[in-house]
PDB file of C-alpha atoms in Angstrom:
ATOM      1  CA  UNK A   1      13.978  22.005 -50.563  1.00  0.00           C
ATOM      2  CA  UNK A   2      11.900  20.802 -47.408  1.00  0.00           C
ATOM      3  CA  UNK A   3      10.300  24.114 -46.019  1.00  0.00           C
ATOM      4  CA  UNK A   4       9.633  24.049 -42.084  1.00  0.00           C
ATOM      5  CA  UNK A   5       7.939  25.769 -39.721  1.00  0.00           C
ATOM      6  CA  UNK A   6       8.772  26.110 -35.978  1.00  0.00           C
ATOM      7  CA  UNK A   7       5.755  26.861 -33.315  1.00  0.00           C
ATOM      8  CA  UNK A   8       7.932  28.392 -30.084  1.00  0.00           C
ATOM      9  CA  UNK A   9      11.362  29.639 -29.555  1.00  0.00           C
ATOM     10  CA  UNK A  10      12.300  27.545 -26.443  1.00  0.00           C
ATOM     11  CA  UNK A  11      15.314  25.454 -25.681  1.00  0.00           C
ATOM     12  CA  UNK A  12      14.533  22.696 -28.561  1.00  0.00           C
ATOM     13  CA  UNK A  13      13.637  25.251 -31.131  1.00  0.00           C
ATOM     14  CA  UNK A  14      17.011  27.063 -30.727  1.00  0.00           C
ATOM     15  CA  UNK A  15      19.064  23.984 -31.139  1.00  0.00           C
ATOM     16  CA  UNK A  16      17.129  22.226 -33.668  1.00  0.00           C
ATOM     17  CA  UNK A  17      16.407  25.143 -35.789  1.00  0.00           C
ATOM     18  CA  UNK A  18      19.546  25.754 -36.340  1.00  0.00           C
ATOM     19  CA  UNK A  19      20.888  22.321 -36.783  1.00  0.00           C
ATOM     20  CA  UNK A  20      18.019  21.521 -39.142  1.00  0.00           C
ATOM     21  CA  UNK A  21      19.412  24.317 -41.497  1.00  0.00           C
ATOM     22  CA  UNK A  22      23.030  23.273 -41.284  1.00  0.00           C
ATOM     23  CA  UNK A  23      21.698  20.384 -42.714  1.00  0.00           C
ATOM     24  CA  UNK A  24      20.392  22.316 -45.700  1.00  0.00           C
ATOM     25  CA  UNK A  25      16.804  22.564 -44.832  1.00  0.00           C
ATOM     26  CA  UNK A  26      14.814  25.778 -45.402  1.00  0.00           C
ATOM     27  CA  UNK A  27      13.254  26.929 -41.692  1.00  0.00           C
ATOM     28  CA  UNK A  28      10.408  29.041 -43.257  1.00  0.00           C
ATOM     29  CA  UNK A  29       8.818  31.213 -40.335  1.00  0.00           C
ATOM     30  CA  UNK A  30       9.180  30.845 -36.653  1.00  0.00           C
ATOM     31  CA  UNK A  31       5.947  31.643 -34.646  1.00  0.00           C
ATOM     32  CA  UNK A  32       6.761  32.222 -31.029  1.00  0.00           C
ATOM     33  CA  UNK A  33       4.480  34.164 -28.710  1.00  0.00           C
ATOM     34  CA  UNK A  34       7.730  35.339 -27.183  1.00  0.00           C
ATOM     35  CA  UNK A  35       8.595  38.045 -29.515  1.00  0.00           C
ATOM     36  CA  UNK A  36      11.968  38.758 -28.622  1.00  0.00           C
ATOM     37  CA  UNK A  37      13.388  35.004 -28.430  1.00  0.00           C
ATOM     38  CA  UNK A  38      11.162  34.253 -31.426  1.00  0.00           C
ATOM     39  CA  UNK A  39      12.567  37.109 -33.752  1.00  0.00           C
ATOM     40  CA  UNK A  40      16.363  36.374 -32.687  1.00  0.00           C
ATOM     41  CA  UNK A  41      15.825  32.666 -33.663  1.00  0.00           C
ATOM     42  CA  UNK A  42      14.351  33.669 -37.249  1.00  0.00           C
ATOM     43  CA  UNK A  43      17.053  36.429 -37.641  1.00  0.00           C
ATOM     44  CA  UNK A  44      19.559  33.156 -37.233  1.00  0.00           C
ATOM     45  CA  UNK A  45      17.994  30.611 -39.500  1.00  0.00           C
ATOM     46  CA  UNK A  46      16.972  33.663 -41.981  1.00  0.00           C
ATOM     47  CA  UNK A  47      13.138  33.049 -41.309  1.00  0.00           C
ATOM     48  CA  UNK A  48      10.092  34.812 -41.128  1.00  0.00           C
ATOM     49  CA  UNK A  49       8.526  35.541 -37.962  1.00  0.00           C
ATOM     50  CA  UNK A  50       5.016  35.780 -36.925  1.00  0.00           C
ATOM     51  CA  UNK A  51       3.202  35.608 -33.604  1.00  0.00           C
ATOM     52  CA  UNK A  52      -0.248  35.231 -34.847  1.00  0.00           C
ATOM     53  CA  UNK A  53      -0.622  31.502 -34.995  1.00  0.00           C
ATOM     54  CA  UNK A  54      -4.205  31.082 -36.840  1.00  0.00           C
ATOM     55  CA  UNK A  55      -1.552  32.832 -39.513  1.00  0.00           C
ATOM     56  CA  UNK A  56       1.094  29.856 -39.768  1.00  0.00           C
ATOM     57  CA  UNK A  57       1.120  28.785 -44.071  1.00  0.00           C
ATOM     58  CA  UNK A  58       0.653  25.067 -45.215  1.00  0.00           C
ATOM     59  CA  UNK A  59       3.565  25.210 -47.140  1.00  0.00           C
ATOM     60  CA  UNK A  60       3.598  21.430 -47.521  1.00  0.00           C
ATOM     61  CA  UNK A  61       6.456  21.332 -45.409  1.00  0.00           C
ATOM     62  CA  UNK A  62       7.239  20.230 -41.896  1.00  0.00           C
ATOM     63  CA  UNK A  63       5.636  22.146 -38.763  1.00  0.00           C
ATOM     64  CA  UNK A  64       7.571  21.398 -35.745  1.00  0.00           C
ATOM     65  CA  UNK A  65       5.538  22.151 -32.577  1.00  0.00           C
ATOM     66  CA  UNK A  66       8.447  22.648 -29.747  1.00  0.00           C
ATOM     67  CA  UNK A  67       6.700  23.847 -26.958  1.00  0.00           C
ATOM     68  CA  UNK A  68       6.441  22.680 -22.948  1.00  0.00           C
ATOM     69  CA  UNK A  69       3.887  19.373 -23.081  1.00  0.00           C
ATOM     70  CA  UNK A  70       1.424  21.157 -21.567  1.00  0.00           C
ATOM     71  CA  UNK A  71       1.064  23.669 -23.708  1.00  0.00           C
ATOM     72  CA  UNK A  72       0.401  21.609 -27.086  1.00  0.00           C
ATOM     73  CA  UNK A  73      -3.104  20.939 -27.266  1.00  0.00           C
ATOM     74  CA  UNK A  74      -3.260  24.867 -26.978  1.00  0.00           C
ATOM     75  CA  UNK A  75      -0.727  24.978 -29.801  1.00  0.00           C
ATOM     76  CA  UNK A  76      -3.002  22.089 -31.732  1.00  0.00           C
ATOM     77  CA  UNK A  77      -6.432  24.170 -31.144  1.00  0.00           C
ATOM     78  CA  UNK A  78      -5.120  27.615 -32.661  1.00  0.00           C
ATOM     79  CA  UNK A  79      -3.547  25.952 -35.935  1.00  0.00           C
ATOM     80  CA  UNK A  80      -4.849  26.259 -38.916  1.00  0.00           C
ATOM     81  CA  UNK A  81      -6.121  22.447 -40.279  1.00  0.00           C
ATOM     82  CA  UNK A  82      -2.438  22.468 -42.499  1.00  0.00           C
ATOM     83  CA  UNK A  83      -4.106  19.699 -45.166  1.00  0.00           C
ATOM     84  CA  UNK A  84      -0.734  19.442 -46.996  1.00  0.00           C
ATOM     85  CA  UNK A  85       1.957  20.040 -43.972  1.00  0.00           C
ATOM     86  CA  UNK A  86       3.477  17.213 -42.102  1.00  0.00           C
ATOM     87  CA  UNK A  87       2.542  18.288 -37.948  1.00  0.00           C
ATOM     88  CA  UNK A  88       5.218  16.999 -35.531  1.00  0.00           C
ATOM     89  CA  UNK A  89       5.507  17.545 -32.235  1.00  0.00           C
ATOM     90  CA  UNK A  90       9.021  17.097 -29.981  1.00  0.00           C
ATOM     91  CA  UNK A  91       7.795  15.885 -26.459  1.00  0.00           C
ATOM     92  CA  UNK A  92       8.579  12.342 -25.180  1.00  0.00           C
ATOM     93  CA  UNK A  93       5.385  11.999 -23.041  1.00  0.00           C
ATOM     94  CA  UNK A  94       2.750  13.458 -25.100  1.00  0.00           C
ATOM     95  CA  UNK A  95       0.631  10.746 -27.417  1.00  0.00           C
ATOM     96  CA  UNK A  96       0.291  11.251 -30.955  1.00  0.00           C
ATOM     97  CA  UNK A  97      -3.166  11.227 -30.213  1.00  0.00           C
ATOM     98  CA  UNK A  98      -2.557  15.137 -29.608  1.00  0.00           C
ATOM     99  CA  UNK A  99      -2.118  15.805 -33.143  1.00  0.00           C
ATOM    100  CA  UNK A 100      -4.125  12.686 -34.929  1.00  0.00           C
ATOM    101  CA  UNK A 101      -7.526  14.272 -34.488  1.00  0.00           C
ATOM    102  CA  UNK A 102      -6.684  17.768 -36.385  1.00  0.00           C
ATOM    103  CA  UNK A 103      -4.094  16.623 -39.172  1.00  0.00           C
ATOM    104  CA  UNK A 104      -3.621  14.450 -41.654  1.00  0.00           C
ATOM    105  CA  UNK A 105      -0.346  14.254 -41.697  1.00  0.00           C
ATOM    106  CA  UNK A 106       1.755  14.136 -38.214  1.00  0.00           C
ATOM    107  CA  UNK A 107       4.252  12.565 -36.299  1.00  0.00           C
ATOM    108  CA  UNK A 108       6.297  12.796 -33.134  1.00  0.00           C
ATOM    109  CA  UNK A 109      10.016  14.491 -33.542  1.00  0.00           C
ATOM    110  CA  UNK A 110      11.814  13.706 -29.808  1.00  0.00           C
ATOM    111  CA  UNK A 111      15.827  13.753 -28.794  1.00  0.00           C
ATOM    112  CA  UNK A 112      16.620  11.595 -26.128  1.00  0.00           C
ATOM    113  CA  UNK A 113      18.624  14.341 -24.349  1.00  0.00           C
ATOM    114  CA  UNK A 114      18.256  17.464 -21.982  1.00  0.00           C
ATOM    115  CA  UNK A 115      18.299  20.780 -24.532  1.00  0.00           C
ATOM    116  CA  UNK A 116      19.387  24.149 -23.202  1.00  0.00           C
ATOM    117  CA  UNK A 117      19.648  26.752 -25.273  1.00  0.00           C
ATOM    118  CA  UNK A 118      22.791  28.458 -24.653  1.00  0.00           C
ATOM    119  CA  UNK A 119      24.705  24.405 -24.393  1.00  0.00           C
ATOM    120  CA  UNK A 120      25.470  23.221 -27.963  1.00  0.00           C
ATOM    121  CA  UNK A 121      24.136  19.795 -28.570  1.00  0.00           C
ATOM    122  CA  UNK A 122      25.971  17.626 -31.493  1.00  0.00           C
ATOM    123  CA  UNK A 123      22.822  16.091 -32.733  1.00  0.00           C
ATOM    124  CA  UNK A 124      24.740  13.331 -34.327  1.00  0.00           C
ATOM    125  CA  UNK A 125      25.349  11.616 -31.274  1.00  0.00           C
ATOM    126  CA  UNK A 126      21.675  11.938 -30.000  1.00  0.00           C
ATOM    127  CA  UNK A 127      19.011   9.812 -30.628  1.00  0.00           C
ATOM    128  CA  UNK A 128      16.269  10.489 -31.695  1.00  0.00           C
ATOM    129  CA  UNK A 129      12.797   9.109 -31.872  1.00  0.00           C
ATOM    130  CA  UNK A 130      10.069   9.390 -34.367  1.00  0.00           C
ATOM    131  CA  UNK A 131       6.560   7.952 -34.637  1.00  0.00           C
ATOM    132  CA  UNK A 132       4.421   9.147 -37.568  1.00  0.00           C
ATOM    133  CA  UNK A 133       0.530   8.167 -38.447  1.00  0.00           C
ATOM    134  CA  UNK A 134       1.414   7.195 -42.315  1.00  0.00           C
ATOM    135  CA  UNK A 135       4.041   5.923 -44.289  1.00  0.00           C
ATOM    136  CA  UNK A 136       4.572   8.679 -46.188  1.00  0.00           C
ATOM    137  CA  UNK A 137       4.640  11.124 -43.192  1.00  0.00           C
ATOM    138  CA  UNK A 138       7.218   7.930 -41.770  1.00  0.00           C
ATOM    139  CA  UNK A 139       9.157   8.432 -44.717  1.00  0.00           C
ATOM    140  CA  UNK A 140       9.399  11.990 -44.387  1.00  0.00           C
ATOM    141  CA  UNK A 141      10.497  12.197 -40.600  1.00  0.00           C
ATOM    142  CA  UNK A 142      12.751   9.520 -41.141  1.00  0.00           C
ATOM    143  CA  UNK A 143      14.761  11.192 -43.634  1.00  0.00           C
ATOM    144  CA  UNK A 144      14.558  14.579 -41.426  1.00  0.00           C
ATOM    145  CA  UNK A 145      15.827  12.322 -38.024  1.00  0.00           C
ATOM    146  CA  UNK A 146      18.817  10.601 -40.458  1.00  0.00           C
ATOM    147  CA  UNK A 147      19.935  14.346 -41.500  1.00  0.00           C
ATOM    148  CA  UNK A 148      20.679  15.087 -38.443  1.00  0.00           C
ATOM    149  CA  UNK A 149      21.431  11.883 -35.967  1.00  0.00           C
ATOM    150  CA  UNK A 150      23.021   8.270 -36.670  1.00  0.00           C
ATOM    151  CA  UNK A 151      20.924   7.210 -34.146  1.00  0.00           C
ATOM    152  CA  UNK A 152      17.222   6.809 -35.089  1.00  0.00           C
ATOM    153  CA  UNK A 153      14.199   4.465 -33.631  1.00  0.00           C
ATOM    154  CA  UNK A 154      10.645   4.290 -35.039  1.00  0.00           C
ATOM    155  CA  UNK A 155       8.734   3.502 -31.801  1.00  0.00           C
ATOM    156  CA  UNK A 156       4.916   3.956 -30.704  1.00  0.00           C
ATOM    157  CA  UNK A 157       3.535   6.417 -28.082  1.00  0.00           C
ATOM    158  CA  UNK A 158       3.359   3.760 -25.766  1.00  0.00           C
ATOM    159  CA  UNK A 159       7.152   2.969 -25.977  1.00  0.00           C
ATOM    160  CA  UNK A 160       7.957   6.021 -26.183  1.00  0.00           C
ATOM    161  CA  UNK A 161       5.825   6.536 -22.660  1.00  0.00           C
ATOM    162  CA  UNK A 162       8.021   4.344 -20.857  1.00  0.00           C
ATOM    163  CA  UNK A 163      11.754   5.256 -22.660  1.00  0.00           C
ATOM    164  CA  UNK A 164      10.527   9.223 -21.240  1.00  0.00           C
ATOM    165  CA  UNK A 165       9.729   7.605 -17.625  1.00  0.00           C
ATOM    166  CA  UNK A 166      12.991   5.659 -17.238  1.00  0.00           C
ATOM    167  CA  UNK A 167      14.687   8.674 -19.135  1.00  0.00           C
ATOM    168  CA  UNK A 168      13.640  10.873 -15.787  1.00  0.00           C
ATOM    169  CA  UNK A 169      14.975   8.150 -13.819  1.00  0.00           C
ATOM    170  CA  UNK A 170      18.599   7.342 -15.364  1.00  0.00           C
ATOM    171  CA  UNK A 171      18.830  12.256 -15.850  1.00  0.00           C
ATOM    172  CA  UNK A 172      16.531  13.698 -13.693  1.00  0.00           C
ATOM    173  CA  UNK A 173      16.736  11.826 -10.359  1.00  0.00           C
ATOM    174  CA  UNK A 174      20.652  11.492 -10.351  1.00  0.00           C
ATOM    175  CA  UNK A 175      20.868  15.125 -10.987  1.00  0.00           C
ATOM    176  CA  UNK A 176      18.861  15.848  -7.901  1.00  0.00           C
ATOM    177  CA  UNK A 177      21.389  13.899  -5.756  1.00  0.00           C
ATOM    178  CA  UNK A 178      24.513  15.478  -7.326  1.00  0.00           C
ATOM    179  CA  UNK A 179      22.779  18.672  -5.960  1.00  0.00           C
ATOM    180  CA  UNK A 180      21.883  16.922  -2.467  1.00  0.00           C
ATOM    181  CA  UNK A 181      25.973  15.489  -2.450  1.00  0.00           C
ATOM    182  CA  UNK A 182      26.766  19.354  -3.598  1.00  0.00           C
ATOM    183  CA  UNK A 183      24.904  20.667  -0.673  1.00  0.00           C
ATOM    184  CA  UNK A 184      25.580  18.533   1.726  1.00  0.00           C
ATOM    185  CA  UNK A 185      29.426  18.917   0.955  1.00  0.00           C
ATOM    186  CA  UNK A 186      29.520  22.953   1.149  1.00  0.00           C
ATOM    187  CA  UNK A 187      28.256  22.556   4.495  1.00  0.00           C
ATOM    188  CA  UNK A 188      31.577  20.666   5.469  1.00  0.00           C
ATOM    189  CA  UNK A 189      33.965  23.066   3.104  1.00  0.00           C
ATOM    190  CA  UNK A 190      34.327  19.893   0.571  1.00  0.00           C
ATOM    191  CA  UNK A 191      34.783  20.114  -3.355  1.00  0.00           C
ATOM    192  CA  UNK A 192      32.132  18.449  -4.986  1.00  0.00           C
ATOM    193  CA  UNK A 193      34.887  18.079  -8.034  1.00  0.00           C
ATOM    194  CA  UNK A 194      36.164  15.318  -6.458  1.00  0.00           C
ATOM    195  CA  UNK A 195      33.920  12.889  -7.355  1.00  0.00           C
ATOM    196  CA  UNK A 196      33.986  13.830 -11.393  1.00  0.00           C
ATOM    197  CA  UNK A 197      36.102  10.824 -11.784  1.00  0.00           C
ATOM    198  CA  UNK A 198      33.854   8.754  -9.470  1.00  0.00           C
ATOM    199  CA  UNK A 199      30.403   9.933 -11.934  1.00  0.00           C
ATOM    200  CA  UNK A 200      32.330   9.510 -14.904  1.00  0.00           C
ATOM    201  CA  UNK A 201      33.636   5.501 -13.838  1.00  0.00           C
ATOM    202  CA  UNK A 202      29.695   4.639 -12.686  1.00  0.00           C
ATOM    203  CA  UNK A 203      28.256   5.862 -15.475  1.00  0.00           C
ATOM    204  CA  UNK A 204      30.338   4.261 -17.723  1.00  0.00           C
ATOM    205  CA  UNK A 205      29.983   0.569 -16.234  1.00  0.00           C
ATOM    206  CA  UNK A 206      26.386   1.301 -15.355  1.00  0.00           C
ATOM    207  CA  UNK A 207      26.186   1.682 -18.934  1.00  0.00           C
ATOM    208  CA  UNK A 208      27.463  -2.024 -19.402  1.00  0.00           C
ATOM    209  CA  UNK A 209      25.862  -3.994 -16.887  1.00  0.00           C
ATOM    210  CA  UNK A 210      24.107  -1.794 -14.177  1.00  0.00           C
ATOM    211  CA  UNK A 211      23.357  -4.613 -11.722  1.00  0.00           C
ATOM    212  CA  UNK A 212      26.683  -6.129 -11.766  1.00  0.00           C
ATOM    213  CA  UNK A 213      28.331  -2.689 -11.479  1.00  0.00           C
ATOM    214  CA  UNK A 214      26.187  -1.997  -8.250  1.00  0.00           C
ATOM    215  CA  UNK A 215      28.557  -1.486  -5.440  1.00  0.00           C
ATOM    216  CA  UNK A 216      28.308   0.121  -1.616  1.00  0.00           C
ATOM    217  CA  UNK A 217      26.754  -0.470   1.754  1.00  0.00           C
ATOM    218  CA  UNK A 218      23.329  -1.590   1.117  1.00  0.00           C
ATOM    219  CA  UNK A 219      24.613  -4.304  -1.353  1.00  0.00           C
ATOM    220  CA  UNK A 220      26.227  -5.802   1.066  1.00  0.00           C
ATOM    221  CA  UNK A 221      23.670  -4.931   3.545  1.00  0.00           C
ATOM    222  CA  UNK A 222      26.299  -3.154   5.995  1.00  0.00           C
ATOM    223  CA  UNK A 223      23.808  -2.074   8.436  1.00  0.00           C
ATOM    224  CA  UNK A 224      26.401  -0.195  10.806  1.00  0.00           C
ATOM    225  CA  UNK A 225      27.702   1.742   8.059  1.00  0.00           C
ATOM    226  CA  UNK A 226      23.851   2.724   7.028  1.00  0.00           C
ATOM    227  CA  UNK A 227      23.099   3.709  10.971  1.00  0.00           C
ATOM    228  CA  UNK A 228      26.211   6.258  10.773  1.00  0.00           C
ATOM    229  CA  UNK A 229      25.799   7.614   7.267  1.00  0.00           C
ATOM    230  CA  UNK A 230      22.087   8.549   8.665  1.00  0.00           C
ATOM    231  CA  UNK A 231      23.921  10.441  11.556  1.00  0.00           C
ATOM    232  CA  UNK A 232      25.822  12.391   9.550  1.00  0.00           C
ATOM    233  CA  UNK A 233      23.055  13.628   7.329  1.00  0.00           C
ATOM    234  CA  UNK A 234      21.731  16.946   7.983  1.00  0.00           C
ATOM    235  CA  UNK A 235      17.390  16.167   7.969  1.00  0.00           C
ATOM    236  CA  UNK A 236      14.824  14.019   7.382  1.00  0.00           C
ATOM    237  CA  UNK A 237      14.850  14.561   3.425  1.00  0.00           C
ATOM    238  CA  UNK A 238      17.860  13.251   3.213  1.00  0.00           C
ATOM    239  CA  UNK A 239      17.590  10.414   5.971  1.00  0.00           C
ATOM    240  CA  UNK A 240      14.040   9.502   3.562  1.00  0.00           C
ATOM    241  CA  UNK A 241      16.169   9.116   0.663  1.00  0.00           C
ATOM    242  CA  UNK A 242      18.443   7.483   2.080  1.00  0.00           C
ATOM    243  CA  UNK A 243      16.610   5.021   3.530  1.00  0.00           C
ATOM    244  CA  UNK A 244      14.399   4.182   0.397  1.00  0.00           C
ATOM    245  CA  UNK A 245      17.299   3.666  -1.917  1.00  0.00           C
ATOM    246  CA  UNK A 246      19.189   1.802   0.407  1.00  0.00           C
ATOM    247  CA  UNK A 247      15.784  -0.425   1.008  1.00  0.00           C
ATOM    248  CA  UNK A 248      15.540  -1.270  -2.621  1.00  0.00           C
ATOM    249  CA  UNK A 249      19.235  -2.457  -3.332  1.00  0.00           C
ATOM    250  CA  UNK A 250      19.365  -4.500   0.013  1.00  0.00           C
ATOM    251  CA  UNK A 251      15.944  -5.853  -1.434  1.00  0.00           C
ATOM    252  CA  UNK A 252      17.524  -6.735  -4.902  1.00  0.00           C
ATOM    253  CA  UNK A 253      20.788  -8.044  -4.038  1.00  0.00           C
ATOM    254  CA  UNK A 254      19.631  -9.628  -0.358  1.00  0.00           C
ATOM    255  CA  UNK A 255      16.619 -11.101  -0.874  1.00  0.00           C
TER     256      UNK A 255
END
């Protein structure tokens, strides 16, 4: 049975420790400067815990390193050299370059979706990315990614650069203006609820064919409607935003 190791106790490591083991792998040890997340994560996956890092075994298993981005070269410096251990990090934006010039074996672990801890994520519908430096440590990741998700892709650093960019784009951003819309609505005493269905119907067609499915006043360039939706909104912010959405669909659609 595939022993692993999980560096941090954050959002992904709750979720994919857990997971992992459902899927009848052994989680190890959990080594989490956070004592009290870190311990309640190896109490649920019946693990070890440590917080000494320079203490973490090459069991010849996996060692999953799911910490914030910024935080794993840190993570990489205080790690033993793990000669027989597969190294995998889980961030979208971080090279494997990170990990190359310590182990010999290592790889890139990433889901394509926001992780919270306390929201259960179905893994099998998430997809998930791998990279790995050999084909053995390939072989390896691939069968841990397969346990887990039906939905698997072997891409480079470099792709996997640009699907994390465009991933802030299609989550991130939208997000932002729900919360803008949210805002804006209190103000007036309106249920942001409302537009559920509305979210739900653009996502879905967006998913098809997001050009053709592009609808509203700056497609059709419907400058008076523009001028009074800037009146109504409540400072300059919003009236930016606006305005620099709006100037890149009237630029696409009338050139």
């Amino acid at each position: 049975m595939e022993k692993i190791t999980f560096i941090g106790s954050g959002n992904v490591a709750q979720q994919l420790a857990p997971a992992l083991k459902r899927c009848g792998y052994k989680i190890h040890e959990v080594c989490s400067r956070n004592a009290v997340t870190g311990k309640l994560l190896a109490k649920k996956v019946n693990a070890s815990f440590t917080n000494d890092i320079s203490s973490v075994e090459d069991t010849g298993g996996i060692v999953i390193i799911a910490v914030k981005d910024d935080a794993i070269t840190e993570v990489v410096k205080k790690l033993p050299a793990l000669e027989n251990s597969l190294v995998i990090h889980t961030s979208g934006a971080t090279d494997i370059s990170s990990l190359k010039k310590k182990f010999k074996n290592c790889g890139v672990f990433w889901q394509i979706q926001t992780i919270k801890a306390r929201t259960k994520v179905d893994f099998k519908k998430v997809p998930l990315v791998i990279e790995a430096n050999n084909v053995s440590s390939k072989q390896k990741l691939m069968k841990l990614a397969h346990s887990i998700s039906k939905i698997v892709y072997s891409l480079n650093s470099q792709q996997r650069r640009v699907l994390h960019l465009c991933a802030v784009w299609v989550n991130n951003f939208p997000n932002h203006l729900y919360y803008l819309s949210e805002t804006l609505l209190k103000k007036h005493h309106l249920p942001f609820e409302i537009f559920g269905p509305l979210i739900l119907s653009t996502t879905e067609s967006g998913m098809k064919n997001p050009k053709a499915s592009q609808t509203g006043p700056a497609k059709r360039n419907d400058k008076k409607t523009m001028a009074a939706h800037l009146k109504l909104l409540p400072d300059k912010n919003y009236r930016d935003l606006y305005k620099l959405i709006s100037k890149s669909i009237i630029k696409l659609y009338n050139p």
